[in-house]
Amino acid sequence: MKLILLGAPGAGKGTQSDFIKSALKVPVISTGNLLREAIALGTDLGKQAKAYMDGGNLVPDQLIIDLMKEKLQSSDCANGAILDGFPRTVAQAEALQSFSDVDIALSFEVPDEAIVHRMAGRRTCLKCHSVYHVENNPPKVEGVCDKCGEALTIRRDDNPDVVLQRLNVYHEQTEPVKHYYEQLGKLRSVEGVGEVEEIRDRIFAVLGLSV
Ligand code: AMP
């Protein structure tokens, strides 16, 4: 199955993708994680992407389209994939349609106020990509990833000014992608507010999966 996760930054796509991955047994491809890795490694892609990401803006479409085309053609994705953070513009969705089928686009619906609160307390593991929240989903030991023991960090683009810019970009450039998949009859929506397990159960119900 090829599943797209749509939603504002901080809507819970990364957290929920872990559960969906275990149920579907296909890899998660997160463009944000791939770009952060490219920045950490100092690759050309990372150098080109960094300023856009730090400012809360989208990286140019063609860079992301080339990256995803290559990823989706790899043998890992032969049985499908969960795409977290792609497509983020209608141009990306159109390009994806030209080289890969999509089964479902699942949109996480979360009000902007909840996003701002979540991002303010978000802590991220840059090594294994686990995501925590200081109040709603704290790690067992403060500042340390439960899964791999790495120190948790605050993403540079989670600072409040950049979060507001990312939300603007989401409404202007990514929300129209929902309409694109609605017209194709592939859009499903899920309320992304509540306990992590509650949201997981809603998603599994929509996708017809068992926990
Ligand atoms: P994320 O981790 O998904 O919140 O992505 C972090 C940042 O990476 C975004 O704010 C963008 O700057 C960049 N990015 C990730 N995915 C895309 C995409 N599909 N198109 C353009 N920029 C992207």
mmCIF file of C-alpha atoms and ligand atoms in Angstrom:
data_model
loop_
_atom_site.group_PDB
_atom_site.id
_atom_site.type_symbol
_atom_site.label_atom_id
_atom_site.label_comp_id
_atom_site.label_asym_id
_atom_site.label_seq_id
_atom_site.Cartn_x
_atom_site.Cartn_y
_atom_site.Cartn_z
ATOM 1 C CA MET A 1 0.000 0.000 0.000
ATOM 2 C CA LYS A 2 1.231 3.488 -0.762
ATOM 3 C CA LEU A 3 -0.050 5.832 1.912
ATOM 4 C CA ILE A 4 0.456 9.575 2.128
ATOM 5 C CA LEU A 5 0.292 11.360 5.474
ATOM 6 C CA LEU A 6 -0.907 14.937 5.108
ATOM 7 C CA GLY A 7 -1.173 17.506 7.864
ATOM 8 C CA ALA A 8 0.351 20.593 9.421
ATOM 9 C CA PRO A 9 3.823 20.394 10.949
ATOM 10 C CA GLY A 10 3.401 18.834 14.399
ATOM 11 C CA ALA A 11 0.065 17.218 13.521
ATOM 12 C CA GLY A 12 1.410 13.833 14.667
ATOM 13 C CA LYS A 13 2.364 12.278 11.327
ATOM 14 C CA GLY A 14 5.790 11.149 12.532
ATOM 15 C CA THR A 15 4.499 9.663 15.786
ATOM 16 C CA GLN A 16 1.653 7.794 14.118
ATOM 17 C CA SER A 17 3.767 6.603 11.197
ATOM 18 C CA ASP A 18 5.565 4.253 13.618
ATOM 19 C CA PHE A 19 2.311 2.425 14.424
ATOM 20 C CA ILE A 20 1.169 2.312 10.813
ATOM 21 C CA LYS A 21 4.559 1.008 9.697
ATOM 22 C CA SER A 22 4.349 -1.923 12.128
ATOM 23 C CA ALA A 23 0.873 -2.805 10.876
ATOM 24 C CA LEU A 24 1.511 -2.409 7.142
ATOM 25 C CA LYS A 25 5.132 -3.653 7.176
ATOM 26 C CA VAL A 26 6.300 -1.060 4.677
ATOM 27 C CA PRO A 27 8.949 1.647 5.232
ATOM 28 C CA VAL A 28 8.272 5.230 6.243
ATOM 29 C CA ILE A 29 9.895 7.818 4.035
ATOM 30 C CA SER A 30 10.048 11.194 5.742
ATOM 31 C CA THR A 31 11.366 13.987 3.543
ATOM 32 C CA GLY A 32 12.066 16.114 6.640
ATOM 33 C CA ASN A 33 14.264 13.343 8.131
ATOM 34 C CA LEU A 34 16.039 12.781 4.808
ATOM 35 C CA LEU A 35 16.774 16.499 4.527
ATOM 36 C CA ARG A 36 17.999 16.763 8.142
ATOM 37 C CA GLU A 37 20.297 13.793 7.502
ATOM 38 C CA ALA A 38 21.585 15.459 4.319
ATOM 39 C CA ILE A 39 22.321 18.627 6.318
ATOM 40 C CA ALA A 40 24.131 16.650 9.042
ATOM 41 C CA LEU A 41 26.236 14.896 6.379
ATOM 42 C CA GLY A 42 26.971 18.172 4.569
ATOM 43 C CA THR A 43 25.807 16.861 1.173
ATOM 44 C CA ASP A 44 24.920 19.153 -1.756
ATOM 45 C CA LEU A 45 21.240 18.522 -1.099
ATOM 46 C CA GLY A 46 21.708 19.474 2.570
ATOM 47 C CA LYS A 47 23.534 22.670 1.656
ATOM 48 C CA GLN A 48 20.794 23.652 -0.771
ATOM 49 C CA ALA A 49 17.980 22.836 1.662
ATOM 50 C CA LYS A 50 19.268 24.323 4.911
ATOM 51 C CA ALA A 51 18.327 28.008 4.526
ATOM 52 C CA TYR A 52 14.788 27.155 3.376
ATOM 53 C CA MET A 53 14.276 24.817 6.316
ATOM 54 C CA ASP A 54 15.704 27.194 8.916
ATOM 55 C CA GLY A 55 13.309 29.894 7.685
ATOM 56 C CA GLY A 56 10.281 27.585 7.817
ATOM 57 C CA ASN A 57 9.904 27.591 4.027
ATOM 58 C CA LEU A 58 9.597 24.735 1.578
ATOM 59 C CA VAL A 59 12.615 23.431 -0.273
ATOM 60 C CA PRO A 60 12.172 23.882 -4.081
ATOM 61 C CA ASP A 61 9.865 21.269 -5.624
ATOM 62 C CA GLN A 62 12.382 19.832 -8.075
ATOM 63 C CA LEU A 63 14.911 18.927 -5.369
ATOM 64 C CA ILE A 64 12.272 16.996 -3.435
ATOM 65 C CA ILE A 65 10.719 15.390 -6.499
ATOM 66 C CA ASP A 66 14.119 14.047 -7.643
ATOM 67 C CA LEU A 67 14.844 12.757 -4.144
ATOM 68 C CA MET A 68 11.504 10.958 -3.841
ATOM 69 C CA LYS A 69 11.574 9.521 -7.328
ATOM 70 C CA GLU A 70 14.861 7.828 -6.501
ATOM 71 C CA LYS A 71 13.661 6.628 -3.082
ATOM 72 C CA LEU A 72 10.397 5.179 -4.362
ATOM 73 C CA GLN A 73 12.195 3.226 -7.062
ATOM 74 C CA SER A 74 14.421 1.484 -4.497
ATOM 75 C CA SER A 75 13.726 -2.182 -3.687
ATOM 76 C CA ASP A 76 12.732 -1.252 -0.076
ATOM 77 C CA CYS A 77 9.564 0.280 -1.451
ATOM 78 C CA ALA A 78 8.589 -2.647 -3.683
ATOM 79 C CA ASN A 79 5.616 -3.457 -1.397
ATOM 80 C CA GLY A 80 4.632 0.140 -0.762
ATOM 81 C CA ALA A 81 5.590 2.971 1.535
ATOM 82 C CA ILE A 82 4.265 5.518 3.985
ATOM 83 C CA LEU A 83 5.134 9.014 2.824
ATOM 84 C CA ASP A 84 5.473 11.509 5.664
ATOM 85 C CA GLY A 85 5.887 15.103 4.484
ATOM 86 C CA PHE A 86 5.542 14.513 0.749
ATOM 87 C CA PRO A 87 3.822 15.768 -1.344
ATOM 88 C CA ARG A 88 3.588 19.243 0.158
ATOM 89 C CA THR A 89 2.550 21.163 -2.953
ATOM 90 C CA VAL A 90 0.149 20.388 -5.786
ATOM 91 C CA ALA A 91 3.143 20.352 -8.194
ATOM 92 C CA GLN A 92 4.741 17.612 -6.051
ATOM 93 C CA ALA A 93 1.468 15.643 -5.994
ATOM 94 C CA GLU A 94 1.210 15.848 -9.779
ATOM 95 C CA ALA A 95 4.818 14.723 -10.176
ATOM 96 C CA LEU A 96 4.255 11.811 -7.764
ATOM 97 C CA GLN A 97 1.225 10.727 -9.756
ATOM 98 C CA SER A 98 3.425 10.535 -12.884
ATOM 99 C CA PHE A 99 5.849 8.021 -11.351
ATOM 100 C CA SER A 100 3.929 6.186 -8.625
ATOM 101 C CA ASP A 101 0.409 5.162 -7.622
ATOM 102 C CA VAL A 102 -1.112 6.371 -4.391
ATOM 103 C CA ASP A 103 -3.744 4.362 -2.535
ATOM 104 C CA ILE A 104 -4.791 6.715 0.248
ATOM 105 C CA ALA A 105 -3.945 10.254 1.347
ATOM 106 C CA LEU A 106 -4.687 10.489 5.077
ATOM 107 C CA SER A 107 -5.106 14.010 6.405
ATOM 108 C CA PHE A 108 -4.499 14.744 10.115
ATOM 109 C CA GLU A 109 -6.837 17.527 11.232
ATOM 110 C CA VAL A 110 -5.420 19.583 14.122
ATOM 111 C CA PRO A 111 -6.326 23.228 14.954
ATOM 112 C CA ASP A 112 -3.486 25.777 14.694
ATOM 113 C CA GLU A 113 -3.594 26.567 18.467
ATOM 114 C CA ALA A 114 -2.913 22.921 19.289
ATOM 115 C CA ILE A 115 -0.036 22.865 16.788
ATOM 116 C CA VAL A 116 1.605 25.901 18.394
ATOM 117 C CA HIS A 117 1.335 24.283 21.855
ATOM 118 C CA ARG A 118 2.713 20.961 20.610
ATOM 119 C CA MET A 119 5.680 22.507 18.848
ATOM 120 C CA ALA A 120 6.615 24.553 21.905
ATOM 121 C CA GLY A 121 7.135 21.342 23.903
ATOM 122 C CA ARG A 122 8.408 19.073 21.158
ATOM 123 C CA ARG A 123 11.665 17.194 21.655
ATOM 124 C CA THR A 124 13.189 15.164 18.847
ATOM 125 C CA CYS A 125 15.763 12.394 18.641
ATOM 126 C CA LEU A 126 17.935 13.159 15.632
ATOM 127 C CA LYS A 127 19.341 9.625 15.679
ATOM 128 C CA CYS A 128 16.227 7.397 15.528
ATOM 129 C CA HIS A 129 13.679 10.167 14.750
ATOM 130 C CA SER A 130 11.464 9.476 17.781
ATOM 131 C CA VAL A 131 9.361 12.438 18.829
ATOM 132 C CA TYR A 132 8.302 13.402 22.375
ATOM 133 C CA HIS A 133 6.418 16.210 24.101
ATOM 134 C CA VAL A 134 7.494 17.496 27.504
ATOM 135 C CA GLU A 135 3.921 17.270 28.877
ATOM 136 C CA ASN A 136 1.831 15.044 26.600
ATOM 137 C CA ASN A 137 4.357 12.347 25.752
ATOM 138 C CA PRO A 138 7.475 12.746 27.925
ATOM 139 C CA PRO A 139 10.448 10.366 27.692
ATOM 140 C CA LYS A 140 11.041 8.127 30.740
ATOM 141 C CA VAL A 141 14.262 10.015 31.540
ATOM 142 C CA GLU A 142 14.122 13.761 30.874
ATOM 143 C CA GLY A 143 16.073 14.748 27.758
ATOM 144 C CA VAL A 144 16.940 11.172 26.743
ATOM 145 C CA CYS A 145 15.388 9.086 23.949
ATOM 146 C CA ASP A 146 13.587 5.969 25.329
ATOM 147 C CA LYS A 147 14.376 3.980 22.204
ATOM 148 C CA CYS A 148 18.061 4.639 21.527
ATOM 149 C CA GLY A 149 19.419 6.596 24.533
ATOM 150 C CA GLU A 150 20.482 9.607 22.433
ATOM 151 C CA ALA A 151 20.131 13.138 23.900
ATOM 152 C CA LEU A 152 16.912 14.805 22.709
ATOM 153 C CA THR A 153 17.051 18.142 20.883
ATOM 154 C CA ILE A 154 14.744 21.018 20.031
ATOM 155 C CA ARG A 155 14.593 21.330 16.238
ATOM 156 C CA ARG A 156 15.816 24.727 14.991
ATOM 157 C CA ASP A 157 12.579 25.171 13.055
ATOM 158 C CA ASP A 158 10.436 24.468 16.154
ATOM 159 C CA ASN A 159 11.096 27.950 17.554
ATOM 160 C CA PRO A 160 7.795 29.889 17.793
ATOM 161 C CA ASP A 161 8.461 32.402 14.964
ATOM 162 C CA VAL A 162 9.443 29.703 12.528
ATOM 163 C CA VAL A 163 6.454 27.567 13.581
ATOM 164 C CA LEU A 164 4.073 30.388 12.594
ATOM 165 C CA GLN A 165 5.775 30.644 9.208
ATOM 166 C CA ARG A 166 5.538 26.867 8.738
ATOM 167 C CA LEU A 167 1.822 27.018 9.533
ATOM 168 C CA ASN A 168 1.334 29.795 6.945
ATOM 169 C CA VAL A 169 3.193 27.731 4.379
ATOM 170 C CA TYR A 170 1.044 24.717 5.263
ATOM 171 C CA HIS A 171 -2.224 26.618 4.731
ATOM 172 C CA GLU A 172 -1.080 28.292 1.524
ATOM 173 C CA GLN A 173 0.820 25.525 -0.221
ATOM 174 C CA THR A 174 0.009 22.155 1.345
ATOM 175 C CA GLU A 175 -3.717 22.352 2.160
ATOM 176 C CA PRO A 176 -4.564 22.497 -1.574
ATOM 177 C CA VAL A 177 -3.005 19.015 -1.843
ATOM 178 C CA LYS A 178 -5.999 17.705 0.153
ATOM 179 C CA HIS A 179 -8.332 18.929 -2.571
ATOM 180 C CA TYR A 180 -6.121 17.274 -5.200
ATOM 181 C CA TYR A 181 -6.568 13.846 -3.547
ATOM 182 C CA GLU A 182 -10.238 14.502 -2.776
ATOM 183 C CA GLN A 183 -10.866 14.903 -6.495
ATOM 184 C CA LEU A 184 -9.115 11.565 -7.076
ATOM 185 C CA GLY A 185 -11.368 9.968 -4.408
ATOM 186 C CA LYS A 186 -8.331 9.098 -2.274
ATOM 187 C CA LEU A 187 -8.627 11.532 0.632
ATOM 188 C CA ARG A 188 -9.455 10.291 4.134
ATOM 189 C CA SER A 189 -9.412 12.495 7.239
ATOM 190 C CA VAL A 190 -8.772 11.794 10.872
ATOM 191 C CA GLU A 191 -9.088 14.050 13.912
ATOM 192 C CA GLY A 192 -5.526 14.389 15.211
ATOM 193 C CA VAL A 193 -6.362 15.684 18.709
ATOM 194 C CA GLY A 194 -6.346 13.469 21.824
ATOM 195 C CA GLU A 195 -4.153 10.755 23.315
ATOM 196 C CA VAL A 196 -1.596 9.168 20.993
ATOM 197 C CA GLU A 197 -3.314 5.740 21.270
ATOM 198 C CA GLU A 198 -6.775 7.222 20.670
ATOM 199 C CA ILE A 199 -5.556 8.825 17.435
ATOM 200 C CA ARG A 200 -3.846 5.568 16.424
ATOM 201 C CA ASP A 201 -7.153 3.704 16.875
ATOM 202 C CA ARG A 202 -8.993 6.255 14.718
ATOM 203 C CA ILE A 203 -6.376 5.887 11.991
ATOM 204 C CA PHE A 204 -6.480 2.096 12.110
ATOM 205 C CA ALA A 205 -10.267 2.212 11.818
ATOM 206 C CA VAL A 206 -10.062 4.453 8.755
ATOM 207 C CA LEU A 207 -7.413 2.205 7.156
ATOM 208 C CA GLY A 208 -9.180 -1.031 8.153
ATOM 209 C CA LEU A 209 -6.184 -2.245 10.197
ATOM 210 C CA SER A 210 -6.262 -4.153 13.496
ATOM 211 C CA VAL A 211 -4.156 -2.996 16.485
HETATM 212 P P1 AMP B 1 9.171 18.150 8.452
HETATM 213 O O1 AMP B 1 10.179 17.404 9.263
HETATM 214 O O2 AMP B 1 8.296 17.262 7.624
HETATM 215 O O3 AMP B 1 8.382 19.136 9.286
HETATM 216 O O4 AMP B 1 10.010 19.027 7.387
HETATM 217 C C1 AMP B 1 10.939 20.000 7.816
HETATM 218 C C2 AMP B 1 11.260 20.955 6.686
HETATM 219 O O5 AMP B 1 11.832 20.216 5.581
HETATM 220 C C3 AMP B 1 10.069 21.679 6.080
HETATM 221 O O6 AMP B 1 9.706 22.837 6.824
HETATM 222 C C4 AMP B 1 10.630 22.047 4.701
HETATM 223 O O7 AMP B 1 11.548 23.128 4.770
HETATM 224 C C5 AMP B 1 11.423 20.798 4.342
HETATM 225 N N1 AMP B 1 10.586 19.815 3.623
HETATM 226 C C6 AMP B 1 10.210 18.588 4.066
HETATM 227 N N2 AMP B 1 9.443 17.970 3.157
HETATM 228 C C7 AMP B 1 9.326 18.823 2.107
HETATM 229 C C8 AMP B 1 8.640 18.776 0.865
HETATM 230 N N3 AMP B 1 7.907 17.720 0.502
HETATM 231 N N4 AMP B 1 8.726 19.859 0.051
HETATM 232 C C9 AMP B 1 9.468 20.934 0.383
HETATM 233 N N5 AMP B 1 10.125 21.061 1.548
HETATM 234 C C10 AMP B 1 10.065 20.009 2.411
#
